[in-house]
Amino acid sequence: MACQTNSSVEVLDPIKENYDNYLLIDVGSNMVNKKFSRDLESVLQRAKDSGVQKIIVPCTSLRTSKEALRLARIYPGALYSTAGIHPHEAKSWEDCYYNELKDIAKNPECVAIGICGLDYNKDFSSPDIQRKVFEQQISLAIEMNKPIMFHQKGAHEDFLCIIKTHMPLMIPAILHSFTGSFEEATDYINLGMYIGITGMYSIMFYNMLIIKR
């Protein structure tokens, strides 16, 4: 028996059907990368067509924090920025950076402090310097009453110790690009944090089991 299909029948996408029930926000779009400079408009349009309503541009240095703020002002309501120094860049920290990041964070387009945290997997900055710069940025987030976009790789115990110290004064935060264990995720969730899961992390079967749990 041959089956006939009616090409005029619209196939409904259950995800797109429910877009109206959710505010879809991309919290990790690297718009300050030069490779996007020529087609930024089309990137934003593709995001909009896919149902993404707002995009946050995470920053890793003073330079990218300034550039992201500039872009957010060009595309108000669509792009938002952060202000922070990534642990890889911690060795570049100068005393004046606190106030410079604060000036950026004062703007309404800047919605979070970060990316900041600890990364012991790569030796771009010493652990001592990383911890110092991390604490400075937590203090800034508390002063500015802004959430934090965290980064943690291979430094769970030190990271957890630091954020527990400041947690009573912090507002909810997100752990950017999580790659840890189920136990680590549980520690963070129990502190009221959000966990960012990337496609790179979820392609491995073991990691899918962690996400499912």
JSON list of C-alpha atoms in Angstrom, two decimals:
[
{"chain": "A", "resi": 1, "resn": "MET", "atom": "CA", "xyz": [0.00, 0.00, 0.00]},
{"chain": "A", "resi": 2, "resn": "ALA", "atom": "CA", "xyz": [1.47, 3.30, -1.08]},
{"chain": "A", "resi": 3, "resn": "CYS", "atom": "CA", "xyz": [1.39, 6.23, 1.29]},
{"chain": "A", "resi": 4, "resn": "GLN", "atom": "CA", "xyz": [0.69, 9.69, 0.01]},
{"chain": "A", "resi": 5, "resn": "THR", "atom": "CA", "xyz": [1.87, 12.82, 1.74]},
{"chain": "A", "resi": 6, "resn": "ASN", "atom": "CA", "xyz": [0.18, 16.15, 1.64]},
{"chain": "A", "resi": 7, "resn": "SER", "atom": "CA", "xyz": [2.89, 18.72, 0.98]},
{"chain": "A", "resi": 8, "resn": "SER", "atom": "CA", "xyz": [0.54, 21.50, 2.02]},
{"chain": "A", "resi": 9, "resn": "VAL", "atom": "CA", "xyz": [0.37, 20.25, 5.61]},
{"chain": "A", "resi": 10, "resn": "GLU", "atom": "CA", "xyz": [2.63, 22.26, 7.90]},
{"chain": "A", "resi": 11, "resn": "VAL", "atom": "CA", "xyz": [4.85, 20.18, 10.16]},
{"chain": "A", "resi": 12, "resn": "LEU", "atom": "CA", "xyz": [4.93, 21.84, 13.57]},
{"chain": "A", "resi": 13, "resn": "ASP", "atom": "CA", "xyz": [8.16, 22.14, 15.50]},
{"chain": "A", "resi": 14, "resn": "PRO", "atom": "CA", "xyz": [7.27, 21.57, 19.20]},
{"chain": "A", "resi": 15, "resn": "ILE", "atom": "CA", "xyz": [10.21, 23.69, 20.32]},
{"chain": "A", "resi": 16, "resn": "LYS", "atom": "CA", "xyz": [9.32, 26.65, 18.14]},
{"chain": "A", "resi": 17, "resn": "GLU", "atom": "CA", "xyz": [5.68, 26.27, 19.15]},
{"chain": "A", "resi": 18, "resn": "ASN", "atom": "CA", "xyz": [6.67, 27.05, 22.72]},
{"chain": "A", "resi": 19, "resn": "TYR", "atom": "CA", "xyz": [8.97, 30.01, 22.01]},
{"chain": "A", "resi": 20, "resn": "ASP", "atom": "CA", "xyz": [6.31, 32.36, 23.31]},
{"chain": "A", "resi": 21, "resn": "ASN", "atom": "CA", "xyz": [6.50, 30.67, 26.71]},
{"chain": "A", "resi": 22, "resn": "TYR", "atom": "CA", "xyz": [10.21, 31.28, 27.16]},
{"chain": "A", "resi": 23, "resn": "LEU", "atom": "CA", "xyz": [12.72, 34.09, 26.92]},
{"chain": "A", "resi": 24, "resn": "LEU", "atom": "CA", "xyz": [15.61, 32.53, 24.99]},
{"chain": "A", "resi": 25, "resn": "ILE", "atom": "CA", "xyz": [18.94, 34.18, 25.82]},
{"chain": "A", "resi": 26, "resn": "ASP", "atom": "CA", "xyz": [22.34, 33.24, 24.45]},
{"chain": "A", "resi": 27, "resn": "VAL", "atom": "CA", "xyz": [24.70, 33.93, 27.36]},
{"chain": "A", "resi": 28, "resn": "GLY", "atom": "CA", "xyz": [27.95, 33.00, 25.63]},
{"chain": "A", "resi": 29, "resn": "SER", "atom": "CA", "xyz": [28.23, 34.61, 22.21]},
{"chain": "A", "resi": 30, "resn": "ASN", "atom": "CA", "xyz": [31.75, 35.76, 21.39]},
{"chain": "A", "resi": 31, "resn": "MET", "atom": "CA", "xyz": [30.74, 38.75, 19.29]},
{"chain": "A", "resi": 32, "resn": "VAL", "atom": "CA", "xyz": [33.99, 40.61, 20.01]},
{"chain": "A", "resi": 33, "resn": "ASN", "atom": "CA", "xyz": [35.89, 38.05, 17.94]},
{"chain": "A", "resi": 34, "resn": "LYS", "atom": "CA", "xyz": [37.13, 39.74, 14.78]},
{"chain": "A", "resi": 35, "resn": "LYS", "atom": "CA", "xyz": [35.75, 36.97, 12.56]},
{"chain": "A", "resi": 36, "resn": "PHE", "atom": "CA", "xyz": [32.23, 38.27, 13.28]},
{"chain": "A", "resi": 37, "resn": "SER", "atom": "CA", "xyz": [33.00, 41.90, 12.47]},
{"chain": "A", "resi": 38, "resn": "ARG", "atom": "CA", "xyz": [32.01, 41.62, 8.80]},
{"chain": "A", "resi": 39, "resn": "ASP", "atom": "CA", "xyz": [28.74, 39.76, 9.23]},
{"chain": "A", "resi": 40, "resn": "LEU", "atom": "CA", "xyz": [27.53, 40.78, 12.66]},
{"chain": "A", "resi": 41, "resn": "GLU", "atom": "CA", "xyz": [24.18, 41.86, 11.24]},
{"chain": "A", "resi": 42, "resn": "SER", "atom": "CA", "xyz": [23.57, 38.43, 9.70]},
{"chain": "A", "resi": 43, "resn": "VAL", "atom": "CA", "xyz": [24.66, 36.67, 12.90]},
{"chain": "A", "resi": 44, "resn": "LEU", "atom": "CA", "xyz": [22.09, 38.68, 14.85]},
{"chain": "A", "resi": 45, "resn": "GLN", "atom": "CA", "xyz": [19.40, 38.00, 12.24]},
{"chain": "A", "resi": 46, "resn": "ARG", "atom": "CA", "xyz": [20.06, 34.25, 12.29]},
{"chain": "A", "resi": 47, "resn": "ALA", "atom": "CA", "xyz": [19.81, 34.29, 16.07]},
{"chain": "A", "resi": 48, "resn": "LYS", "atom": "CA", "xyz": [16.51, 36.16, 15.89]},
{"chain": "A", "resi": 49, "resn": "ASP", "atom": "CA", "xyz": [15.16, 33.76, 13.27]},
{"chain": "A", "resi": 50, "resn": "SER", "atom": "CA", "xyz": [16.07, 30.86, 15.58]},
{"chain": "A", "resi": 51, "resn": "GLY", "atom": "CA", "xyz": [14.08, 32.36, 18.43]},
{"chain": "A", "resi": 52, "resn": "VAL", "atom": "CA", "xyz": [16.96, 33.88, 20.39]},
{"chain": "A", "resi": 53, "resn": "GLN", "atom": "CA", "xyz": [15.70, 37.18, 21.75]},
{"chain": "A", "resi": 54, "resn": "LYS", "atom": "CA", "xyz": [18.73, 38.51, 23.59]},
{"chain": "A", "resi": 55, "resn": "ILE", "atom": "CA", "xyz": [22.48, 37.86, 23.44]},
{"chain": "A", "resi": 56, "resn": "ILE", "atom": "CA", "xyz": [25.05, 38.42, 26.17]},
{"chain": "A", "resi": 57, "resn": "VAL", "atom": "CA", "xyz": [28.63, 38.95, 25.04]},
{"chain": "A", "resi": 58, "resn": "PRO", "atom": "CA", "xyz": [30.98, 37.57, 27.72]},
{"chain": "A", "resi": 59, "resn": "CYS", "atom": "CA", "xyz": [34.29, 39.35, 28.13]},
{"chain": "A", "resi": 60, "resn": "THR", "atom": "CA", "xyz": [37.75, 38.17, 29.12]},
{"chain": "A", "resi": 61, "resn": "SER", "atom": "CA", "xyz": [39.83, 41.35, 29.31]},
{"chain": "A", "resi": 62, "resn": "LEU", "atom": "CA", "xyz": [39.55, 45.08, 29.77]},
{"chain": "A", "resi": 63, "resn": "ARG", "atom": "CA", "xyz": [39.77, 45.54, 26.00]},
{"chain": "A", "resi": 64, "resn": "THR", "atom": "CA", "xyz": [36.96, 43.11, 25.21]},
{"chain": "A", "resi": 65, "resn": "SER", "atom": "CA", "xyz": [34.84, 44.57, 28.02]},
{"chain": "A", "resi": 66, "resn": "LYS", "atom": "CA", "xyz": [35.06, 47.98, 26.35]},
{"chain": "A", "resi": 67, "resn": "GLU", "atom": "CA", "xyz": [34.41, 46.54, 22.89]},
{"chain": "A", "resi": 68, "resn": "ALA", "atom": "CA", "xyz": [31.37, 44.55, 24.02]},
{"chain": "A", "resi": 69, "resn": "LEU", "atom": "CA", "xyz": [29.87, 47.64, 25.63]},
{"chain": "A", "resi": 70, "resn": "ARG", "atom": "CA", "xyz": [30.37, 49.51, 22.35]},
{"chain": "A", "resi": 71, "resn": "LEU", "atom": "CA", "xyz": [28.52, 46.78, 20.43]},
{"chain": "A", "resi": 72, "resn": "ALA", "atom": "CA", "xyz": [25.73, 46.64, 23.00]},
{"chain": "A", "resi": 73, "resn": "ARG", "atom": "CA", "xyz": [25.13, 50.35, 22.48]},
{"chain": "A", "resi": 74, "resn": "ILE", "atom": "CA", "xyz": [24.88, 49.84, 18.72]},
{"chain": "A", "resi": 75, "resn": "TYR", "atom": "CA", "xyz": [22.30, 47.06, 19.12]},
{"chain": "A", "resi": 76, "resn": "PRO", "atom": "CA", "xyz": [20.23, 48.08, 22.16]},
{"chain": "A", "resi": 77, "resn": "GLY", "atom": "CA", "xyz": [17.81, 45.48, 23.40]},
{"chain": "A", "resi": 78, "resn": "ALA", "atom": "CA", "xyz": [19.50, 42.72, 21.42]},
{"chain": "A", "resi": 79, "resn": "LEU", "atom": "CA", "xyz": [23.09, 42.70, 22.67]},
{"chain": "A", "resi": 80, "resn": "TYR", "atom": "CA", "xyz": [24.30, 43.04, 26.26]},
{"chain": "A", "resi": 81, "resn": "SER", "atom": "CA", "xyz": [27.82, 42.97, 27.66]},
{"chain": "A", "resi": 82, "resn": "THR", "atom": "CA", "xyz": [29.79, 41.88, 30.70]},
{"chain": "A", "resi": 83, "resn": "ALA", "atom": "CA", "xyz": [32.89, 43.33, 32.33]},
{"chain": "A", "resi": 84, "resn": "GLY", "atom": "CA", "xyz": [35.65, 41.10, 33.59]},
{"chain": "A", "resi": 85, "resn": "ILE", "atom": "CA", "xyz": [39.10, 39.55, 33.46]},
{"chain": "A", "resi": 86, "resn": "HIS", "atom": "CA", "xyz": [39.36, 35.84, 32.61]},
{"chain": "A", "resi": 87, "resn": "PRO", "atom": "CA", "xyz": [41.73, 33.79, 34.82]},
{"chain": "A", "resi": 88, "resn": "HIS", "atom": "CA", "xyz": [44.01, 33.31, 31.81]},
{"chain": "A", "resi": 89, "resn": "GLU", "atom": "CA", "xyz": [44.40, 37.10, 31.74]},
{"chain": "A", "resi": 90, "resn": "ALA", "atom": "CA", "xyz": [44.79, 37.52, 35.52]},
{"chain": "A", "resi": 91, "resn": "LYS", "atom": "CA", "xyz": [48.51, 38.26, 35.24]},
{"chain": "A", "resi": 92, "resn": "SER", "atom": "CA", "xyz": [47.66, 41.44, 33.31]},
{"chain": "A", "resi": 93, "resn": "TRP", "atom": "CA", "xyz": [45.68, 42.86, 36.26]},
{"chain": "A", "resi": 94, "resn": "GLU", "atom": "CA", "xyz": [46.63, 46.36, 37.38]},
{"chain": "A", "resi": 95, "resn": "ASP", "atom": "CA", "xyz": [45.29, 48.27, 40.36]},
{"chain": "A", "resi": 96, "resn": "CYS", "atom": "CA", "xyz": [43.43, 50.67, 38.07]},
{"chain": "A", "resi": 97, "resn": "TYR", "atom": "CA", "xyz": [41.44, 47.82, 36.50]},
{"chain": "A", "resi": 98, "resn": "TYR", "atom": "CA", "xyz": [38.94, 47.68, 39.36]},
{"chain": "A", "resi": 99, "resn": "ASN", "atom": "CA", "xyz": [37.73, 51.22, 38.71]},
{"chain": "A", "resi": 100, "resn": "GLU", "atom": "CA", "xyz": [37.88, 50.80, 34.94]},
{"chain": "A", "resi": 101, "resn": "LEU", "atom": "CA", "xyz": [35.71, 47.70, 35.10]},
{"chain": "A", "resi": 102, "resn": "LYS", "atom": "CA", "xyz": [33.43, 49.52, 37.53]},
{"chain": "A", "resi": 103, "resn": "ASP", "atom": "CA", "xyz": [32.96, 52.37, 35.05]},
{"chain": "A", "resi": 104, "resn": "ILE", "atom": "CA", "xyz": [31.94, 49.82, 32.40]},
{"chain": "A", "resi": 105, "resn": "ALA", "atom": "CA", "xyz": [29.64, 47.98, 34.80]},
{"chain": "A", "resi": 106, "resn": "LYS", "atom": "CA", "xyz": [27.78, 51.19, 35.65]},
{"chain": "A", "resi": 107, "resn": "ASN", "atom": "CA", "xyz": [26.20, 51.14, 32.19]},
{"chain": "A", "resi": 108, "resn": "PRO", "atom": "CA", "xyz": [22.79, 49.44, 31.87]},
{"chain": "A", "resi": 109, "resn": "GLU", "atom": "CA", "xyz": [24.01, 47.51, 28.84]},
{"chain": "A", "resi": 110, "resn": "CYS", "atom": "CA", "xyz": [26.51, 45.71, 31.07]},
{"chain": "A", "resi": 111, "resn": "VAL", "atom": "CA", "xyz": [24.50, 43.02, 32.84]},
{"chain": "A", "resi": 112, "resn": "ALA", "atom": "CA", "xyz": [27.15, 40.95, 34.64]},
{"chain": "A", "resi": 113, "resn": "ILE", "atom": "CA", "xyz": [30.72, 40.79, 35.93]},
{"chain": "A", "resi": 114, "resn": "GLY", "atom": "CA", "xyz": [32.95, 38.25, 34.23]},
{"chain": "A", "resi": 115, "resn": "ILE", "atom": "CA", "xyz": [34.10, 36.01, 32.82]},
{"chain": "A", "resi": 116, "resn": "CYS", "atom": "CA", "xyz": [36.11, 35.52, 36.01]},
{"chain": "A", "resi": 117, "resn": "GLY", "atom": "CA", "xyz": [37.18, 32.61, 38.17]},
{"chain": "A", "resi": 118, "resn": "LEU", "atom": "CA", "xyz": [39.96, 30.05, 38.40]},
{"chain": "A", "resi": 119, "resn": "ASP", "atom": "CA", "xyz": [41.63, 27.86, 35.77]},
{"chain": "A", "resi": 120, "resn": "TYR", "atom": "CA", "xyz": [44.42, 25.59, 36.97]},
{"chain": "A", "resi": 121, "resn": "ASN", "atom": "CA", "xyz": [44.39, 23.44, 33.82]},
{"chain": "A", "resi": 122, "resn": "LYS", "atom": "CA", "xyz": [46.55, 25.89, 31.92]},
{"chain": "A", "resi": 123, "resn": "ASP", "atom": "CA", "xyz": [49.45, 27.87, 33.30]},
{"chain": "A", "resi": 124, "resn": "PHE", "atom": "CA", "xyz": [48.66, 31.28, 31.79]},
{"chain": "A", "resi": 125, "resn": "SER", "atom": "CA", "xyz": [48.52, 32.96, 35.22]},
{"chain": "A", "resi": 126, "resn": "SER", "atom": "CA", "xyz": [49.70, 31.65, 38.57]},
{"chain": "A", "resi": 127, "resn": "PRO", "atom": "CA", "xyz": [47.05, 30.33, 41.01]},
{"chain": "A", "resi": 128, "resn": "ASP", "atom": "CA", "xyz": [47.94, 33.02, 43.56]},
{"chain": "A", "resi": 129, "resn": "ILE", "atom": "CA", "xyz": [47.37, 35.81, 41.04]},
{"chain": "A", "resi": 130, "resn": "GLN", "atom": "CA", "xyz": [44.17, 34.15, 39.81]},
{"chain": "A", "resi": 131, "resn": "ARG", "atom": "CA", "xyz": [42.71, 33.98, 43.30]},
{"chain": "A", "resi": 132, "resn": "LYS", "atom": "CA", "xyz": [43.55, 37.62, 44.00]},
{"chain": "A", "resi": 133, "resn": "VAL", "atom": "CA", "xyz": [41.97, 38.85, 40.76]},
{"chain": "A", "resi": 134, "resn": "PHE", "atom": "CA", "xyz": [38.96, 36.58, 41.24]},
{"chain": "A", "resi": 135, "resn": "GLU", "atom": "CA", "xyz": [38.24, 38.01, 44.69]},
{"chain": "A", "resi": 136, "resn": "GLN", "atom": "CA", "xyz": [38.58, 41.55, 43.35]},
{"chain": "A", "resi": 137, "resn": "GLN", "atom": "CA", "xyz": [35.91, 40.87, 40.75]},
{"chain": "A", "resi": 138, "resn": "ILE", "atom": "CA", "xyz": [33.57, 39.22, 43.24]},
{"chain": "A", "resi": 139, "resn": "SER", "atom": "CA", "xyz": [33.88, 42.35, 45.36]},
{"chain": "A", "resi": 140, "resn": "LEU", "atom": "CA", "xyz": [33.08, 44.45, 42.30]},
{"chain": "A", "resi": 141, "resn": "ALA", "atom": "CA", "xyz": [29.97, 42.38, 41.53]},
{"chain": "A", "resi": 142, "resn": "ILE", "atom": "CA", "xyz": [28.76, 42.77, 45.11]},
{"chain": "A", "resi": 143, "resn": "GLU", "atom": "CA", "xyz": [29.39, 46.52, 45.02]},
{"chain": "A", "resi": 144, "resn": "MET", "atom": "CA", "xyz": [27.57, 46.90, 41.69]},
{"chain": "A", "resi": 145, "resn": "ASN", "atom": "CA", "xyz": [24.82, 44.40, 42.63]},
{"chain": "A", "resi": 146, "resn": "LYS", "atom": "CA", "xyz": [25.35, 42.43, 39.43]},
{"chain": "A", "resi": 147, "resn": "PRO", "atom": "CA", "xyz": [25.45, 38.68, 38.79]},
{"chain": "A", "resi": 148, "resn": "ILE", "atom": "CA", "xyz": [28.73, 36.98, 37.92]},
{"chain": "A", "resi": 149, "resn": "MET", "atom": "CA", "xyz": [29.65, 34.83, 34.95]},
{"chain": "A", "resi": 150, "resn": "PHE", "atom": "CA", "xyz": [32.06, 32.29, 36.44]},
{"chain": "A", "resi": 151, "resn": "HIS", "atom": "CA", "xyz": [34.78, 30.12, 34.89]},
{"chain": "A", "resi": 152, "resn": "GLN", "atom": "CA", "xyz": [36.25, 27.09, 36.66]},
{"chain": "A", "resi": 153, "resn": "LYS", "atom": "CA", "xyz": [38.59, 24.46, 35.29]},
{"chain": "A", "resi": 154, "resn": "GLY", "atom": "CA", "xyz": [40.61, 22.14, 37.50]},
{"chain": "A", "resi": 155, "resn": "ALA", "atom": "CA", "xyz": [40.17, 24.33, 40.57]},
{"chain": "A", "resi": 156, "resn": "HIS", "atom": "CA", "xyz": [36.93, 23.15, 42.15]},
{"chain": "A", "resi": 157, "resn": "GLU", "atom": "CA", "xyz": [38.04, 23.14, 45.80]},
{"chain": "A", "resi": 158, "resn": "ASP", "atom": "CA", "xyz": [39.63, 26.62, 45.76]},
{"chain": "A", "resi": 159, "resn": "PHE", "atom": "CA", "xyz": [36.79, 27.99, 43.65]},
{"chain": "A", "resi": 160, "resn": "LEU", "atom": "CA", "xyz": [34.13, 26.59, 45.97]},
{"chain": "A", "resi": 161, "resn": "CYS", "atom": "CA", "xyz": [35.93, 27.91, 49.05]},
{"chain": "A", "resi": 162, "resn": "ILE", "atom": "CA", "xyz": [36.08, 31.44, 47.63]},
{"chain": "A", "resi": 163, "resn": "ILE", "atom": "CA", "xyz": [32.47, 31.66, 46.46]},
{"chain": "A", "resi": 164, "resn": "LYS", "atom": "CA", "xyz": [31.14, 30.18, 49.70]},
{"chain": "A", "resi": 165, "resn": "THR", "atom": "CA", "xyz": [32.88, 33.00, 51.56]},
{"chain": "A", "resi": 166, "resn": "HIS", "atom": "CA", "xyz": [31.08, 35.63, 49.49]},
{"chain": "A", "resi": 167, "resn": "MET", "atom": "CA", "xyz": [27.83, 33.81, 48.68]},
{"chain": "A", "resi": 168, "resn": "PRO", "atom": "CA", "xyz": [25.63, 35.55, 51.31]},
{"chain": "A", "resi": 169, "resn": "LEU", "atom": "CA", "xyz": [26.24, 38.89, 49.54]},
{"chain": "A", "resi": 170, "resn": "MET", "atom": "CA", "xyz": [26.13, 37.67, 45.93]},
{"chain": "A", "resi": 171, "resn": "ILE", "atom": "CA", "xyz": [23.11, 37.51, 43.66]},
{"chain": "A", "resi": 172, "resn": "PRO", "atom": "CA", "xyz": [22.53, 34.39, 41.48]},
{"chain": "A", "resi": 173, "resn": "ALA", "atom": "CA", "xyz": [25.40, 33.57, 39.14]},
{"chain": "A", "resi": 174, "resn": "ILE", "atom": "CA", "xyz": [26.11, 31.29, 36.19]},
{"chain": "A", "resi": 175, "resn": "LEU", "atom": "CA", "xyz": [29.05, 28.93, 35.74]},
{"chain": "A", "resi": 176, "resn": "HIS", "atom": "CA", "xyz": [30.11, 29.44, 32.14]},
{"chain": "A", "resi": 177, "resn": "SER", "atom": "CA", "xyz": [30.92, 26.38, 30.00]},
{"chain": "A", "resi": 178, "resn": "PHE", "atom": "CA", "xyz": [30.75, 23.77, 32.74]},
{"chain": "A", "resi": 179, "resn": "THR", "atom": "CA", "xyz": [33.01, 20.72, 32.20]},
{"chain": "A", "resi": 180, "resn": "GLY", "atom": "CA", "xyz": [33.10, 19.17, 35.67]},
{"chain": "A", "resi": 181, "resn": "SER", "atom": "CA", "xyz": [31.62, 16.16, 37.42]},
{"chain": "A", "resi": 182, "resn": "PHE", "atom": "CA", "xyz": [28.13, 15.46, 38.72]},
{"chain": "A", "resi": 183, "resn": "GLU", "atom": "CA", "xyz": [29.36, 16.10, 42.25]},
{"chain": "A", "resi": 184, "resn": "GLU", "atom": "CA", "xyz": [30.77, 19.49, 41.28]},
{"chain": "A", "resi": 185, "resn": "ALA", "atom": "CA", "xyz": [27.56, 20.45, 39.50]},
{"chain": "A", "resi": 186, "resn": "THR", "atom": "CA", "xyz": [25.59, 19.46, 42.59]},
{"chain": "A", "resi": 187, "resn": "ASP", "atom": "CA", "xyz": [27.78, 21.67, 44.79]},
{"chain": "A", "resi": 188, "resn": "TYR", "atom": "CA", "xyz": [27.13, 24.67, 42.55]},
{"chain": "A", "resi": 189, "resn": "ILE", "atom": "CA", "xyz": [23.41, 24.06, 42.11]},
{"chain": "A", "resi": 190, "resn": "ASN", "atom": "CA", "xyz": [23.00, 23.71, 45.87]},
{"chain": "A", "resi": 191, "resn": "LEU", "atom": "CA", "xyz": [24.47, 27.21, 46.17]},
{"chain": "A", "resi": 192, "resn": "GLY", "atom": "CA", "xyz": [21.80, 28.55, 43.83]},
{"chain": "A", "resi": 193, "resn": "MET", "atom": "CA", "xyz": [24.05, 28.86, 40.80]},
{"chain": "A", "resi": 194, "resn": "TYR", "atom": "CA", "xyz": [23.09, 28.21, 37.19]},
{"chain": "A", "resi": 195, "resn": "ILE", "atom": "CA", "xyz": [25.16, 25.82, 35.07]},
{"chain": "A", "resi": 196, "resn": "GLY", "atom": "CA", "xyz": [26.06, 26.54, 31.44]},
{"chain": "A", "resi": 197, "resn": "ILE", "atom": "CA", "xyz": [26.23, 23.35, 29.32]},
{"chain": "A", "resi": 198, "resn": "THR", "atom": "CA", "xyz": [27.85, 23.68, 25.89]},
{"chain": "A", "resi": 199, "resn": "GLY", "atom": "CA", "xyz": [27.54, 21.44, 22.85]},
{"chain": "A", "resi": 200, "resn": "MET", "atom": "CA", "xyz": [31.20, 20.50, 23.17]},
{"chain": "A", "resi": 201, "resn": "TYR", "atom": "CA", "xyz": [30.58, 19.08, 26.66]},
{"chain": "A", "resi": 202, "resn": "SER", "atom": "CA", "xyz": [27.37, 17.26, 25.82]},
{"chain": "A", "resi": 203, "resn": "ILE", "atom": "CA", "xyz": [28.66, 15.26, 22.83]},
{"chain": "A", "resi": 204, "resn": "MET", "atom": "CA", "xyz": [30.37, 12.71, 25.09]},
{"chain": "A", "resi": 205, "resn": "PHE", "atom": "CA", "xyz": [28.07, 9.93, 26.36]},
{"chain": "A", "resi": 206, "resn": "TYR", "atom": "CA", "xyz": [29.43, 10.07, 29.92]},
{"chain": "A", "resi": 207, "resn": "ASN", "atom": "CA", "xyz": [28.76, 13.80, 30.07]},
{"chain": "A", "resi": 208, "resn": "MET", "atom": "CA", "xyz": [25.22, 13.23, 28.79]},
{"chain": "A", "resi": 209, "resn": "LEU", "atom": "CA", "xyz": [24.66, 10.96, 31.79]},
{"chain": "A", "resi": 210, "resn": "ILE", "atom": "CA", "xyz": [25.85, 13.77, 34.09]},
{"chain": "A", "resi": 211, "resn": "ILE", "atom": "CA", "xyz": [23.47, 16.23, 32.43]},
{"chain": "A", "resi": 212, "resn": "LYS", "atom": "CA", "xyz": [20.58, 13.75, 32.70]},
{"chain": "A", "resi": 213, "resn": "ARG", "atom": "CA", "xyz": [21.21, 13.23, 36.42]}
]
